[in-house]
CSV table of N, CA and C and ligand atoms in Angstrom, one decimal:
chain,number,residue,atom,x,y,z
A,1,UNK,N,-174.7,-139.4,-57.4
A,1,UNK,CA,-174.6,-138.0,-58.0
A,1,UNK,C,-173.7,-137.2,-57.1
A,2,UNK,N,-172.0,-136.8,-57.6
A,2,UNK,CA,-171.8,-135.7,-56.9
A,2,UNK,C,-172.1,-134.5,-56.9
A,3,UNK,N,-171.7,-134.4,-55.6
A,3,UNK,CA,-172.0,-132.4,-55.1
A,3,UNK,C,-171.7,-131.6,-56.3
A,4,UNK,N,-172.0,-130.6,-56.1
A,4,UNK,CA,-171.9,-129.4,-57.2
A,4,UNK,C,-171.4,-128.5,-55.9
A,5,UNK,N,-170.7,-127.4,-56.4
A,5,UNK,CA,-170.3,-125.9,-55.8
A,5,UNK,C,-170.7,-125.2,-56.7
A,6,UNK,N,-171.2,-123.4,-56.1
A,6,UNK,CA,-171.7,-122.5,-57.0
A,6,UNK,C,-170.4,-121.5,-56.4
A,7,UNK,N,-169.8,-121.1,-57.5
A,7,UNK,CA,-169.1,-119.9,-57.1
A,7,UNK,C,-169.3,-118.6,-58.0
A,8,UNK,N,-170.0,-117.2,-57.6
A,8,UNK,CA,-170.9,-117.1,-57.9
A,8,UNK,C,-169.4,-115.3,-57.8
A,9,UNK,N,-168.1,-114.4,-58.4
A,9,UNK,CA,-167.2,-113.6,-58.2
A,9,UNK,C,-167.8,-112.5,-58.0
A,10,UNK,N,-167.3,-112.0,-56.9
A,10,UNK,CA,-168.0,-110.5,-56.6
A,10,UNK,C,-167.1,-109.5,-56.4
A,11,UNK,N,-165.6,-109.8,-57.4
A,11,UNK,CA,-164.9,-109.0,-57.6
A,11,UNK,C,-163.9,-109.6,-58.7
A,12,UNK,N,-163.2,-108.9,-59.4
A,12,UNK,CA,-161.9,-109.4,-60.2
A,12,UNK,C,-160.9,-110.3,-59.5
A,13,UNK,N,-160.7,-111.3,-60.3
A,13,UNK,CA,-159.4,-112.2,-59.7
A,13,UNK,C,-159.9,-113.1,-58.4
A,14,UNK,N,-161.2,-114.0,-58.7
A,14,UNK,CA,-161.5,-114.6,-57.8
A,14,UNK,C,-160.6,-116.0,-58.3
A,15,UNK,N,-159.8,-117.0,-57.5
A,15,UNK,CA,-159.6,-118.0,-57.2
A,15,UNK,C,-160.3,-119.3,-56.9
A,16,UNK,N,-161.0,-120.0,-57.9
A,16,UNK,CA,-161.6,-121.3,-57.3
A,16,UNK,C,-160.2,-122.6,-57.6
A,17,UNK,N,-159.9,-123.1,-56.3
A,17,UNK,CA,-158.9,-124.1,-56.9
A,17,UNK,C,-159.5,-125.5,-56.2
A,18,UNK,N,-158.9,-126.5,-57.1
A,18,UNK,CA,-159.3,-127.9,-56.6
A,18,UNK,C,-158.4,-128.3,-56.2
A,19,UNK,N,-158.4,-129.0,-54.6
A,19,UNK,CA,-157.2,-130.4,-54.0
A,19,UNK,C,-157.9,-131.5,-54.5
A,20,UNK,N,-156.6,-131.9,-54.4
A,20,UNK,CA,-156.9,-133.6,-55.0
A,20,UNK,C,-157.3,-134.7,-53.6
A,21,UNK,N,-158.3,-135.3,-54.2
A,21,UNK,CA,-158.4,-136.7,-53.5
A,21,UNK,C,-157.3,-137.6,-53.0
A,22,UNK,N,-157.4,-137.8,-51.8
A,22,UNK,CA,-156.2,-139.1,-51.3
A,22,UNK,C,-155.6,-138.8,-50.5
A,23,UNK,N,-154.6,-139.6,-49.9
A,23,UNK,CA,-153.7,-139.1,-48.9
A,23,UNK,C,-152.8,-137.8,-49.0
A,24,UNK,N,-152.6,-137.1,-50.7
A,24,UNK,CA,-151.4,-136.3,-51.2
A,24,UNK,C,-153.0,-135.6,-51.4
A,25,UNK,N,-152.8,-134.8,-50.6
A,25,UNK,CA,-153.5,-133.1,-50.6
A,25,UNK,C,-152.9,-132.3,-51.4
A,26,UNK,N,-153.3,-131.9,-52.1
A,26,UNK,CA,-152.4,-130.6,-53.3
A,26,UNK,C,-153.4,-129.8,-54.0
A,27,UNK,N,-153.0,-128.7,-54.5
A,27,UNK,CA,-153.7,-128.2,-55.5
A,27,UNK,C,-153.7,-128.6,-56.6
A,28,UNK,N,-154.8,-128.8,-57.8
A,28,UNK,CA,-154.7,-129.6,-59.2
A,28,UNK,C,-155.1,-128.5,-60.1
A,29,UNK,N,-155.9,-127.7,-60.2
A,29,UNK,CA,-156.7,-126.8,-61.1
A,29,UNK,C,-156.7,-125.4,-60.5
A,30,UNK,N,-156.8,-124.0,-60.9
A,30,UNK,CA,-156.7,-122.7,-60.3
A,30,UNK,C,-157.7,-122.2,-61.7
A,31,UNK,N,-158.5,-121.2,-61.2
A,31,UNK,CA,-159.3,-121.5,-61.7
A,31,UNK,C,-159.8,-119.8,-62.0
A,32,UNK,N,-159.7,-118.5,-62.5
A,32,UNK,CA,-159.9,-117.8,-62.1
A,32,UNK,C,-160.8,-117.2,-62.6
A,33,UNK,N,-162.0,-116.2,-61.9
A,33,UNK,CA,-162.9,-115.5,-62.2
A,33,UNK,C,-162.9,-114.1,-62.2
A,34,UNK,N,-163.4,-113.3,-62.9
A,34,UNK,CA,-163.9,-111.7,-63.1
A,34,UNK,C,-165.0,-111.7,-62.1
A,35,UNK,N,-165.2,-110.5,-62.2
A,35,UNK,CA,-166.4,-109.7,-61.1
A,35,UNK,C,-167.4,-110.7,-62.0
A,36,UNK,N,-168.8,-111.5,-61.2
A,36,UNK,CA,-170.1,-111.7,-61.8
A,36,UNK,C,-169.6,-112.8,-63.1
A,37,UNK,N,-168.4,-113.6,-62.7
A,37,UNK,CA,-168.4,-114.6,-63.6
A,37,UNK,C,-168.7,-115.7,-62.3
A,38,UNK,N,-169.4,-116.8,-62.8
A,38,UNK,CA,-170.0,-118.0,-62.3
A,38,UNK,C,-169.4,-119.0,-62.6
A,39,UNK,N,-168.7,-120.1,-62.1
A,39,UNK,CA,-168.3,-121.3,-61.7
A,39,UNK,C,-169.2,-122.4,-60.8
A,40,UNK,N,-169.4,-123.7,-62.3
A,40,UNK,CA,-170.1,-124.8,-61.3
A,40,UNK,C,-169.5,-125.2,-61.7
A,41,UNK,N,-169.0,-126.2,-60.3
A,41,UNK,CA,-168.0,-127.6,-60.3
A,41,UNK,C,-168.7,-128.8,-59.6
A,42,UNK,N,-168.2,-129.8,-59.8
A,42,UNK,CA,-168.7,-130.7,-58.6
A,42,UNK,C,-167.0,-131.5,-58.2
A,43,UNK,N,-167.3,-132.4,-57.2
A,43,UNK,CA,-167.2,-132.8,-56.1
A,43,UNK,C,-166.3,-134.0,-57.3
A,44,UNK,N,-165.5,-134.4,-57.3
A,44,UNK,CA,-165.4,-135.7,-58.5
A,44,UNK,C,-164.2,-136.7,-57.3
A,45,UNK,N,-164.1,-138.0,-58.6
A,45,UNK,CA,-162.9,-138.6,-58.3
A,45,UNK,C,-161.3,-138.1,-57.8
A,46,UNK,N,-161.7,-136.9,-58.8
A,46,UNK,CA,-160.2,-136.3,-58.7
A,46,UNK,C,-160.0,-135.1,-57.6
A,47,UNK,N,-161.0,-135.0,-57.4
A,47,UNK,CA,-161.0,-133.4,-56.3
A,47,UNK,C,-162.1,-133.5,-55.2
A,48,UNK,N,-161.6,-133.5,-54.1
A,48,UNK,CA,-162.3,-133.5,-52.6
A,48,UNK,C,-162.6,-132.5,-51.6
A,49,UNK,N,-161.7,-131.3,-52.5
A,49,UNK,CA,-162.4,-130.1,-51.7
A,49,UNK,C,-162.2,-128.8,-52.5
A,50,UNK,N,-162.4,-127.5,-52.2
A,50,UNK,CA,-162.3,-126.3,-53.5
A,50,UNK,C,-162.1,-125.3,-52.2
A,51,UNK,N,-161.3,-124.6,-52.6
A,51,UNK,CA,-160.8,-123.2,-52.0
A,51,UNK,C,-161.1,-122.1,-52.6
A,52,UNK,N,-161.5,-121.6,-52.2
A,52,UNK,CA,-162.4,-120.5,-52.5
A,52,UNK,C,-161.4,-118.7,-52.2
A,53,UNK,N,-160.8,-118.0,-53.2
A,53,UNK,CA,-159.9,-116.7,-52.7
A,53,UNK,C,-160.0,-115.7,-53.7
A,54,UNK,N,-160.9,-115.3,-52.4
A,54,UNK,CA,-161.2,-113.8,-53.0
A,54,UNK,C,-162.6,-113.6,-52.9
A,55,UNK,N,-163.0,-112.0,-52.3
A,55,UNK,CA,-164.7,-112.1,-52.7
A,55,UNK,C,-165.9,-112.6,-53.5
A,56,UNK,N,-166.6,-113.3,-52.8
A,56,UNK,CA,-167.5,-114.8,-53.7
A,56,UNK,C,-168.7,-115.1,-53.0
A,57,UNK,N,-169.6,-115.6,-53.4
A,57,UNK,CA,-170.8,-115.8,-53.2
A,57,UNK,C,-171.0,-117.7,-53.1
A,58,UNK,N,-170.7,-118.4,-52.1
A,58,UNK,CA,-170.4,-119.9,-52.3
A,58,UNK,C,-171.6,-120.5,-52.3
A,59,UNK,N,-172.3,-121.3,-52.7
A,59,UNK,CA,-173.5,-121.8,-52.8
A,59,UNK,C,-172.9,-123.5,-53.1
A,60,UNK,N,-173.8,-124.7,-52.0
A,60,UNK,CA,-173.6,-125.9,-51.8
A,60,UNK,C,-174.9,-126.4,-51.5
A,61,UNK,N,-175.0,-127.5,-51.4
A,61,UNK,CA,-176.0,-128.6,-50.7
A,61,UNK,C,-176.4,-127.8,-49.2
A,62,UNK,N,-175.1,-127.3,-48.9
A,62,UNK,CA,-175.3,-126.9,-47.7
A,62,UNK,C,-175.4,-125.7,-46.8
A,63,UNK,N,-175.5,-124.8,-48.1
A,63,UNK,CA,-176.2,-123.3,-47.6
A,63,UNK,C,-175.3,-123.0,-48.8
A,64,UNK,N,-175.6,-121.5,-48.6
A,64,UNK,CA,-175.1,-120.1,-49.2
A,64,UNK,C,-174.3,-119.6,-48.5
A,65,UNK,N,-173.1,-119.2,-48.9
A,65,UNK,CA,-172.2,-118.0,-48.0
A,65,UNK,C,-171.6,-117.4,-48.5
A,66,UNK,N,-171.0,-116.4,-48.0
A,66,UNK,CA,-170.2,-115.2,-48.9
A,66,UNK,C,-168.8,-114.9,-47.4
A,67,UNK,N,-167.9,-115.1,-48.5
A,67,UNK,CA,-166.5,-114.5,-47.4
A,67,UNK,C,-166.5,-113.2,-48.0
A,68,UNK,N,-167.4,-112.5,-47.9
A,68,UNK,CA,-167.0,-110.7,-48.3
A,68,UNK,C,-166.4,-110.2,-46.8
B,101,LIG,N1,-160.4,-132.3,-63.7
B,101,LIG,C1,-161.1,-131.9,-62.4
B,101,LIG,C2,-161.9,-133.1,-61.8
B,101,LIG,O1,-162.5,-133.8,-62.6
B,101,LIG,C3,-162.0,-130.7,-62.7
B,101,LIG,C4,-162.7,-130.2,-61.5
B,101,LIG,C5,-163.8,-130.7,-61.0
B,101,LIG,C6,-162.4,-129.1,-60.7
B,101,LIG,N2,-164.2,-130.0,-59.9
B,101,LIG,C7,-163.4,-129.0,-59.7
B,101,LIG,C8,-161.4,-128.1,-60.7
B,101,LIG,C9,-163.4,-128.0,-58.7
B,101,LIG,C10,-161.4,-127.1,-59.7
B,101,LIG,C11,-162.4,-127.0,-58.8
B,101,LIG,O2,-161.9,-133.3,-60.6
């Protein structure tokens, strides 16, 4: 079962984007949120990590955090 991410906008024009899996790091998806819109993603074949820009509420396996 992969990971999930909670991205959870605590302002307009939040940014969730996916890099791709593999040696070629890139962006693949941009993903944009309103104030109090919610994004769950997980973790897949195709994407190995998420960047998170702009005020957000990040929620993982591995705690809660907020880059306010
Ligand atoms: N097509 C992408 C994938 O399967 C969709 C995706 C999954 C995604 N997790 C993401 C896009 C996180 C942005 C952020 O990997």
């Amino acid at each position: 079962m992969e990971e999930f991410v909670v991205v959870k906008a605590l302002e307009d024009g939040v940014n969730v984007i996916g890099l791709t899996r593999g040696s070629d790091t890139r962006f693949h998806h941009s993903e944009k949120l309103d104030k109090d819109e919610v994004m769950i993603a997980q973790f897949t074949e195709h994407t190995s990590a998420v960047k998170v820009r702009g005020k957000a509420v990040i929620q993982t396996s591995h705690g809660e955090m907020t880059n306010e």
